PDB file of C-alpha atoms and ligand atoms in Angstrom:
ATOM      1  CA  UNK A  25     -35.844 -75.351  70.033  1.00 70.00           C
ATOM      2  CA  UNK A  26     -34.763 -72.420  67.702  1.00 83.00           C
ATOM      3  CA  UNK A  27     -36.928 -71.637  64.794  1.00 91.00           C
ATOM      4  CA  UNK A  28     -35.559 -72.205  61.326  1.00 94.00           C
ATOM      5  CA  UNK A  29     -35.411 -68.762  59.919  1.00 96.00           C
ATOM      6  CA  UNK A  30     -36.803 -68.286  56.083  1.00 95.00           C
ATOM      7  CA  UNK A  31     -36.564 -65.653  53.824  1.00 97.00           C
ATOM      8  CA  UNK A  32     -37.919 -65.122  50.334  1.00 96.00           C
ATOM      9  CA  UNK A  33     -37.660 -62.723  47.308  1.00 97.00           C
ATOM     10  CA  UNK A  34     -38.204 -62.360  43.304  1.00 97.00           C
ATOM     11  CA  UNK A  35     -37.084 -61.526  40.331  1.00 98.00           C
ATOM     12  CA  UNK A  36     -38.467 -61.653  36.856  1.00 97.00           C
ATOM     13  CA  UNK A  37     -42.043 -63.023  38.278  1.00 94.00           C
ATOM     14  CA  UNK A  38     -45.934 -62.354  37.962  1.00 94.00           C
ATOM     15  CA  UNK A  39     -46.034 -62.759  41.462  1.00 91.00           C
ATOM     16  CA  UNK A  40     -48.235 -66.013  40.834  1.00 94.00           C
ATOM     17  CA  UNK A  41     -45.326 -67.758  42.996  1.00 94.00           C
ATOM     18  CA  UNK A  42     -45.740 -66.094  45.960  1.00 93.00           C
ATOM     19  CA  UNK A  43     -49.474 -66.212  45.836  1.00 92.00           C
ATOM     20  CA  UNK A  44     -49.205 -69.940  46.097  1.00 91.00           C
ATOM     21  CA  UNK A  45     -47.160 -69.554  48.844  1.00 88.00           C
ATOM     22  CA  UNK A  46     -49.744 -67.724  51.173  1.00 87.00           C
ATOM     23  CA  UNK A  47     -52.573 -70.139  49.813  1.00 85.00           C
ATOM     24  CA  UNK A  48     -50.605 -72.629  51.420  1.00 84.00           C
ATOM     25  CA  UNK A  49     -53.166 -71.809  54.014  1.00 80.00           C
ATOM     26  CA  UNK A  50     -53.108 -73.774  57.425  1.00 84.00           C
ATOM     27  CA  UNK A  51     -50.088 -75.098  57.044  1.00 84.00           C
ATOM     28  CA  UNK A  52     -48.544 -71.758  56.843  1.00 83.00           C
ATOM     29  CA  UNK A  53     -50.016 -71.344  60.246  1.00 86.00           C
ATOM     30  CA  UNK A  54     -48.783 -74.725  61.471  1.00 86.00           C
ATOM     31  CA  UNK A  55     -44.655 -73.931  60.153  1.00 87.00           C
ATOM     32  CA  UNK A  56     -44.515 -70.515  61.968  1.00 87.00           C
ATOM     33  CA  UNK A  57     -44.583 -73.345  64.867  1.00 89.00           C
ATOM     34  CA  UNK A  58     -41.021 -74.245  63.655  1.00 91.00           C
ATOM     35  CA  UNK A  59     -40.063 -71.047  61.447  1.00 92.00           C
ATOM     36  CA  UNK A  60     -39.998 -67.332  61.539  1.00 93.00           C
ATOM     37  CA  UNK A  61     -40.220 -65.383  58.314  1.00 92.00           C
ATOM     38  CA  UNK A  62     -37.572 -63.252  58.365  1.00 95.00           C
ATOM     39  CA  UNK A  63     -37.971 -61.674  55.265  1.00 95.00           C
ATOM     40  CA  UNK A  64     -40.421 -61.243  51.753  1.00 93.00           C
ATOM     41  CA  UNK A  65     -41.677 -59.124  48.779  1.00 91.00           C
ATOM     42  CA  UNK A  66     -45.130 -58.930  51.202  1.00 83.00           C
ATOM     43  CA  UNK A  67     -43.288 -58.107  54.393  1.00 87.00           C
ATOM     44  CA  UNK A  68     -41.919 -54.612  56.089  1.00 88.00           C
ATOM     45  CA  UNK A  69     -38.146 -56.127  55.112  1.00 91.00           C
ATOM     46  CA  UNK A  70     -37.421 -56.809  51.932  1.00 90.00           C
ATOM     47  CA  UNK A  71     -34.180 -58.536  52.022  1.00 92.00           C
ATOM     48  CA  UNK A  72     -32.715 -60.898  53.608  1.00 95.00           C
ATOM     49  CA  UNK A  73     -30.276 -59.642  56.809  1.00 95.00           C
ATOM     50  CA  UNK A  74     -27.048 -59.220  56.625  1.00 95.00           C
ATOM     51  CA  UNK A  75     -26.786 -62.155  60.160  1.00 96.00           C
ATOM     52  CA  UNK A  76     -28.080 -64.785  57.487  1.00 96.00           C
ATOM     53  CA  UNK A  77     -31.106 -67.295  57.665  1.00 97.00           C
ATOM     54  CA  UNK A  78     -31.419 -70.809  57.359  1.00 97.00           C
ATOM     55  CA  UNK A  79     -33.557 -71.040  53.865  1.00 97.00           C
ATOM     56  CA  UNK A  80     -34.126 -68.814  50.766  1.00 98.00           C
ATOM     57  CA  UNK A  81     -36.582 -68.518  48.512  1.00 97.00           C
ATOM     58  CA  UNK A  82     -35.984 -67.279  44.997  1.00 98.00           C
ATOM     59  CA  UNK A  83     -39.129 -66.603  42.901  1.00 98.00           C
ATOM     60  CA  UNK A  84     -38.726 -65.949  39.217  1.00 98.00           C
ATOM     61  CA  UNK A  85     -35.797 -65.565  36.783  1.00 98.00           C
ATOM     62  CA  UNK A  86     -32.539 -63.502  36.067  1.00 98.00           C
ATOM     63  CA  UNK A  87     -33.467 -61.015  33.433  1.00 98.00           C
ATOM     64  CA  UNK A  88     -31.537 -57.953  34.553  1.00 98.00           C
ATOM     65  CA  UNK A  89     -28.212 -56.983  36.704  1.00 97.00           C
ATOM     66  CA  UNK A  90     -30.796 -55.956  39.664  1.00 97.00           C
ATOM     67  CA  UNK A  91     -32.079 -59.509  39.835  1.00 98.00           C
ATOM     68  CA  UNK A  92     -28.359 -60.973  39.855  1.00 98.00           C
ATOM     69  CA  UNK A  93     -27.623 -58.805  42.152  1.00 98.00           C
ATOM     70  CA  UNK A  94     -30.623 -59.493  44.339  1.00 98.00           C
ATOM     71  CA  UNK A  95     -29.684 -63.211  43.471  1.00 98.00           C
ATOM     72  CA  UNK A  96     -26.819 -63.667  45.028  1.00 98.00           C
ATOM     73  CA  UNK A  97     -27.537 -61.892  48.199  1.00 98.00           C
ATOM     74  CA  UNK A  98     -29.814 -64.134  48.916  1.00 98.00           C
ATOM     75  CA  UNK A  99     -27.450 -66.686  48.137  1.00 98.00           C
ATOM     76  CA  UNK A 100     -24.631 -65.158  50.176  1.00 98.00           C
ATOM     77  CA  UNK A 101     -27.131 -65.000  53.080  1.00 98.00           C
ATOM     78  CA  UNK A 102     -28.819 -68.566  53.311  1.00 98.00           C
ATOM     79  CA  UNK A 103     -27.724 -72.262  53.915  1.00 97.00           C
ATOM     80  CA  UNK A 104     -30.426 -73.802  51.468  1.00 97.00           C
ATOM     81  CA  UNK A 105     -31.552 -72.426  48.187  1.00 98.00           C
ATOM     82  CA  UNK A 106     -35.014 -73.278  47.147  1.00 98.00           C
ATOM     83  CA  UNK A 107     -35.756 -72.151  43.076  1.00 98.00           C
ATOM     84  CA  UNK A 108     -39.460 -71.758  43.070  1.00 97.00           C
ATOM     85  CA  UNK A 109     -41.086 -71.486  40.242  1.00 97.00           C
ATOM     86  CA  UNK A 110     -40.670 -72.435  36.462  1.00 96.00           C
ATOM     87  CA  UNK A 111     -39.477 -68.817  35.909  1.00 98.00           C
ATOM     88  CA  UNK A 112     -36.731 -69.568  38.130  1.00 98.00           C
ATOM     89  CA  UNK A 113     -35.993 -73.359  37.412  1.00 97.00           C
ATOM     90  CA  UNK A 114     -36.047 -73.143  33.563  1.00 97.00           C
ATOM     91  CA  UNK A 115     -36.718 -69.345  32.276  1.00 98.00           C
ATOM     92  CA  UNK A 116     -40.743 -70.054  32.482  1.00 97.00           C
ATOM     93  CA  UNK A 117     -42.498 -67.826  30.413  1.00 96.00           C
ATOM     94  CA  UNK A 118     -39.840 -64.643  31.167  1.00 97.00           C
ATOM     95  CA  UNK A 119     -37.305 -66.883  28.783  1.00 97.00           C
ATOM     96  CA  UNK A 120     -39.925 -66.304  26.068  1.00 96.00           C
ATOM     97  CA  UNK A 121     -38.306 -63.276  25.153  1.00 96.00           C
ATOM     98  CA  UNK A 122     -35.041 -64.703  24.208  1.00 97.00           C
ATOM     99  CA  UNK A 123     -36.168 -65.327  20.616  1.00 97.00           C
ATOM    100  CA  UNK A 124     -35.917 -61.717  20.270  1.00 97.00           C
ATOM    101  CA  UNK A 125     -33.187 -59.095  20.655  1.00 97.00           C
ATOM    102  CA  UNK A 126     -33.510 -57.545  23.840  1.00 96.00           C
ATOM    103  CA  UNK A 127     -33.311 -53.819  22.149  1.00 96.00           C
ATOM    104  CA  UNK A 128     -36.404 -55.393  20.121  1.00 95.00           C
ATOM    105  CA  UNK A 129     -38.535 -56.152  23.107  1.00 95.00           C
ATOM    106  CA  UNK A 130     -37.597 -52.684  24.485  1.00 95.00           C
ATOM    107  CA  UNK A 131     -38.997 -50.549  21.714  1.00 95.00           C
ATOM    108  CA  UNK A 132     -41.711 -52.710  21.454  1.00 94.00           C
ATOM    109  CA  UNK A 133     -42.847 -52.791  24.952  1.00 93.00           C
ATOM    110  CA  UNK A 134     -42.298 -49.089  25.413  1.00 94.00           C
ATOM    111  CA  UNK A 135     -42.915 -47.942  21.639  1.00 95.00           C
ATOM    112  CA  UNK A 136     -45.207 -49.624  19.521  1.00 94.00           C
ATOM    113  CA  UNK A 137     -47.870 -51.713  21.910  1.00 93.00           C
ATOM    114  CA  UNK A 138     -51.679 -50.901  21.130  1.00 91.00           C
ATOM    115  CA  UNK A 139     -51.715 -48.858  24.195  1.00 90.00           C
ATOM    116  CA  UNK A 140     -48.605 -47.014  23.997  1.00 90.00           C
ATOM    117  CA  UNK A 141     -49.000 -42.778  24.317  1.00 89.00           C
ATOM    118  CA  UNK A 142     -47.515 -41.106  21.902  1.00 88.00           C
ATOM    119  CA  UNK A 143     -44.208 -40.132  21.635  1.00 90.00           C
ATOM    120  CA  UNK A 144     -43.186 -42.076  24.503  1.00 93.00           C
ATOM    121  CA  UNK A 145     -39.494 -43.147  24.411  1.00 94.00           C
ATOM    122  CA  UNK A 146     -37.491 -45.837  26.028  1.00 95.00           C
ATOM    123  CA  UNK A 147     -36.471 -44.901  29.406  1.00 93.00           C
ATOM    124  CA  UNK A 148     -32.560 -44.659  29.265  1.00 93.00           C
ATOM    125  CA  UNK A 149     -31.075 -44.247  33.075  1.00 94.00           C
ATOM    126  CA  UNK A 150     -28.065 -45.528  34.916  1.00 93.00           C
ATOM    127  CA  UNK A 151     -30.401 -45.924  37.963  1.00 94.00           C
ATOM    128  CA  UNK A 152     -32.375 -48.618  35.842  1.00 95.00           C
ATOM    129  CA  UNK A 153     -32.108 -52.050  35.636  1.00 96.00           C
ATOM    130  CA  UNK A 154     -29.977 -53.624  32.691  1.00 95.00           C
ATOM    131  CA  UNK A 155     -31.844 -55.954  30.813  1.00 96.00           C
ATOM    132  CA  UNK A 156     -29.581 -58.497  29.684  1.00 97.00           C
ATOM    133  CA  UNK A 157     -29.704 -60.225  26.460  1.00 97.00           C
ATOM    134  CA  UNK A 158     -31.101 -63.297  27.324  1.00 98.00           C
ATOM    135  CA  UNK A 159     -33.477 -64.583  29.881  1.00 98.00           C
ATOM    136  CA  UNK A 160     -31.458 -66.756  32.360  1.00 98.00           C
ATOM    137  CA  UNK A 161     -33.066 -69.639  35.066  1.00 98.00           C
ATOM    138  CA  UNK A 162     -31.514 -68.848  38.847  1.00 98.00           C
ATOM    139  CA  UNK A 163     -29.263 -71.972  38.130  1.00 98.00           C
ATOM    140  CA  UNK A 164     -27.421 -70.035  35.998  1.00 98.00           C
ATOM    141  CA  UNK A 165     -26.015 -67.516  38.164  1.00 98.00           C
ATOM    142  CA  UNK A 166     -26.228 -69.304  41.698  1.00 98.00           C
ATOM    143  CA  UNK A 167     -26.048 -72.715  43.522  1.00 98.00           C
ATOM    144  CA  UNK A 168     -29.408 -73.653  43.898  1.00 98.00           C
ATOM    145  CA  UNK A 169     -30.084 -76.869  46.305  1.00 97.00           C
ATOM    146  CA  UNK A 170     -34.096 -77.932  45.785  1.00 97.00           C
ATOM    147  CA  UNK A 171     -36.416 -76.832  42.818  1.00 96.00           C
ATOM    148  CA  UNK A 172     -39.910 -76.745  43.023  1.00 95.00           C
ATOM    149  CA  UNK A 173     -41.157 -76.144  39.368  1.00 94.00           C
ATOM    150  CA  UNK A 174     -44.602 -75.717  38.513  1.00 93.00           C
ATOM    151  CA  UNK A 175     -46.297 -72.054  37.165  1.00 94.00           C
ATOM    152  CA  UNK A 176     -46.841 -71.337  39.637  1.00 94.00           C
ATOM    153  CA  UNK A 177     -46.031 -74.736  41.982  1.00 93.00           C
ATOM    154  CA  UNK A 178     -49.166 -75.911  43.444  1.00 88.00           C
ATOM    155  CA  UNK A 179     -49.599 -75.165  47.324  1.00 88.00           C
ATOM    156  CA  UNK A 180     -49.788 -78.480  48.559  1.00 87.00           C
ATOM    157  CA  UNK A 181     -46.354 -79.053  46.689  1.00 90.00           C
ATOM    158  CA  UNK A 182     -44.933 -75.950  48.596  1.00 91.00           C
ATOM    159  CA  UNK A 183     -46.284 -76.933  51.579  1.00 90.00           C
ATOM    160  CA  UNK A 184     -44.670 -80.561  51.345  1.00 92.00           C
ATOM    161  CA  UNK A 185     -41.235 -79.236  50.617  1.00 93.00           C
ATOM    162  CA  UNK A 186     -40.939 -76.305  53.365  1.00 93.00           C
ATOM    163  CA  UNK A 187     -42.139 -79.288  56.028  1.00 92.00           C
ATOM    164  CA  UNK A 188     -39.796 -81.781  55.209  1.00 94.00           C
ATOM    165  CA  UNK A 189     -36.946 -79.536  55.341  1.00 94.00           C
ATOM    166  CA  UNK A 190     -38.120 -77.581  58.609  1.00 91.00           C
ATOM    167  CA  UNK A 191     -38.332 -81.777  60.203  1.00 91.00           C
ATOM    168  CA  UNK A 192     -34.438 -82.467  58.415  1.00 92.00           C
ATOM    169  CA  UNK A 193     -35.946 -85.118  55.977  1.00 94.00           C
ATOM    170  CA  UNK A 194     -35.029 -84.582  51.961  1.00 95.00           C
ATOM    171  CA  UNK A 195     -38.002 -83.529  50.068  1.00 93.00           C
ATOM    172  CA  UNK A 196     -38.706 -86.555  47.354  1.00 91.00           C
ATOM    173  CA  UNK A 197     -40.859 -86.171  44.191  1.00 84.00           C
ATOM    174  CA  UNK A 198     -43.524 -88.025  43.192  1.00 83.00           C
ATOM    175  CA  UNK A 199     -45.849 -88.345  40.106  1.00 80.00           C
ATOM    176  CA  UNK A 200     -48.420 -86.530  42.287  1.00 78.00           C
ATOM    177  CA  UNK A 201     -46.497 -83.707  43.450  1.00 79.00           C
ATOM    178  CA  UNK A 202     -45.084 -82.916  39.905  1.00 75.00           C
ATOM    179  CA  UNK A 203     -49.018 -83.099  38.091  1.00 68.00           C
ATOM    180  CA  UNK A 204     -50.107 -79.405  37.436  1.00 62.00           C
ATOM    181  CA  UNK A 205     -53.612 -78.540  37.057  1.00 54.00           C
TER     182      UNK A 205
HETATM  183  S1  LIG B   6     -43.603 -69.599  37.390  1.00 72.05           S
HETATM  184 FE1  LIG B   6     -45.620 -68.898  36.674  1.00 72.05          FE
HETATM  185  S2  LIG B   6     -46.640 -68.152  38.531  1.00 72.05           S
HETATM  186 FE2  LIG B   6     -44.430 -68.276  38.992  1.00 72.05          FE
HETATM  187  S3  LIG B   6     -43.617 -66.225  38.552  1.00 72.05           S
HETATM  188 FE3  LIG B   6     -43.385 -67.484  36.677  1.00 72.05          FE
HETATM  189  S4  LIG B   6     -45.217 -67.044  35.446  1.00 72.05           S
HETATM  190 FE4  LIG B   6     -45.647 -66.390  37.555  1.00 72.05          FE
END
């Protein structure tokens, strides 16, 4: 039987996502029975190709018009959508800008930190990402078909999702699978 084919990527992340995906451990092992990575932030390619895979995974949210972009390739490219991540189901922690202006958190981040050099400006380029005024969760800018919130989700949770969909069955939530700590 063909292997499912998975691909994954971020956006506006810590990474912390993706980390629980690899300390998903064995069962990692056991999937690449039934699926072949096509594609991740951790592997030679980056993106997903251009032939298409059966899942995506989206990491993180949409902060900028690189991460839109980057967005809906992935969407454009994959049957099912997985949001990962509280960044990408609700904002997470990258939304907690959005009670500032976005030209605030600039100067700030690049002006007036305790560890900022002197002088140092706000790097204006077209080659540079736009941030956008507000934060915004994946579900915002593409059809997304399974969440898995959590910050980051824990790996037995990621583990329990990717196996049900690689044997057809829909993932269901329990109380145990949505307790974090
Ligand atoms: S949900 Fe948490 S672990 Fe995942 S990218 Fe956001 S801050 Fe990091």
């Amino acid at each position: 039987m063909a292997k499912l084919t998975l691909c994954s990527d971020w956006l506006d992340v810590c990474s912390g996502c993706h980390m629980s995906l690899l300390d998903i451990d064995e069962v990692l092992v056991a999937l690449l029975d039934s699926v072949q990575l096509l594609s991740t932030p951790i592997t030679d390619l980056k993106h997903p190709p251009e032939e298409g895979a059966d899942i995506g995974i989206l990491t993180g949210a949409v902060s900028n018009d690189h991460q839109e972009a980057v967005a809906k390739r992935m969407r454009e490219r994959v049957k099912i959508l997985i949001s990962m991540g509280d960044c990408s189901v609700f904002g997470g922690i990258c939304a907690m800008r959005n009670f500032f202006d976005a030209e605030q958190v600039l100067q700030y981040a690049y002006t007036e930190t305790d560890s900022t050099a002197p002088g140092q400006q706000v790097p204006r380029s077209p080659e540079i990402a736009k941030l956008y005024p507000k934060v915004r969760p994946l579900r915002d800018v593409v059809k997304v078909d399974y969440y898995i919130p959590g910050c980051p989700p824990s790996a037995n949770t990621i583990a329990y999702v990717l196996t049900e969909l690689v044997a057809g069955r829909e993932p269901k939530w329990t109380d145990e699978l949505l307790r974090y700590g």
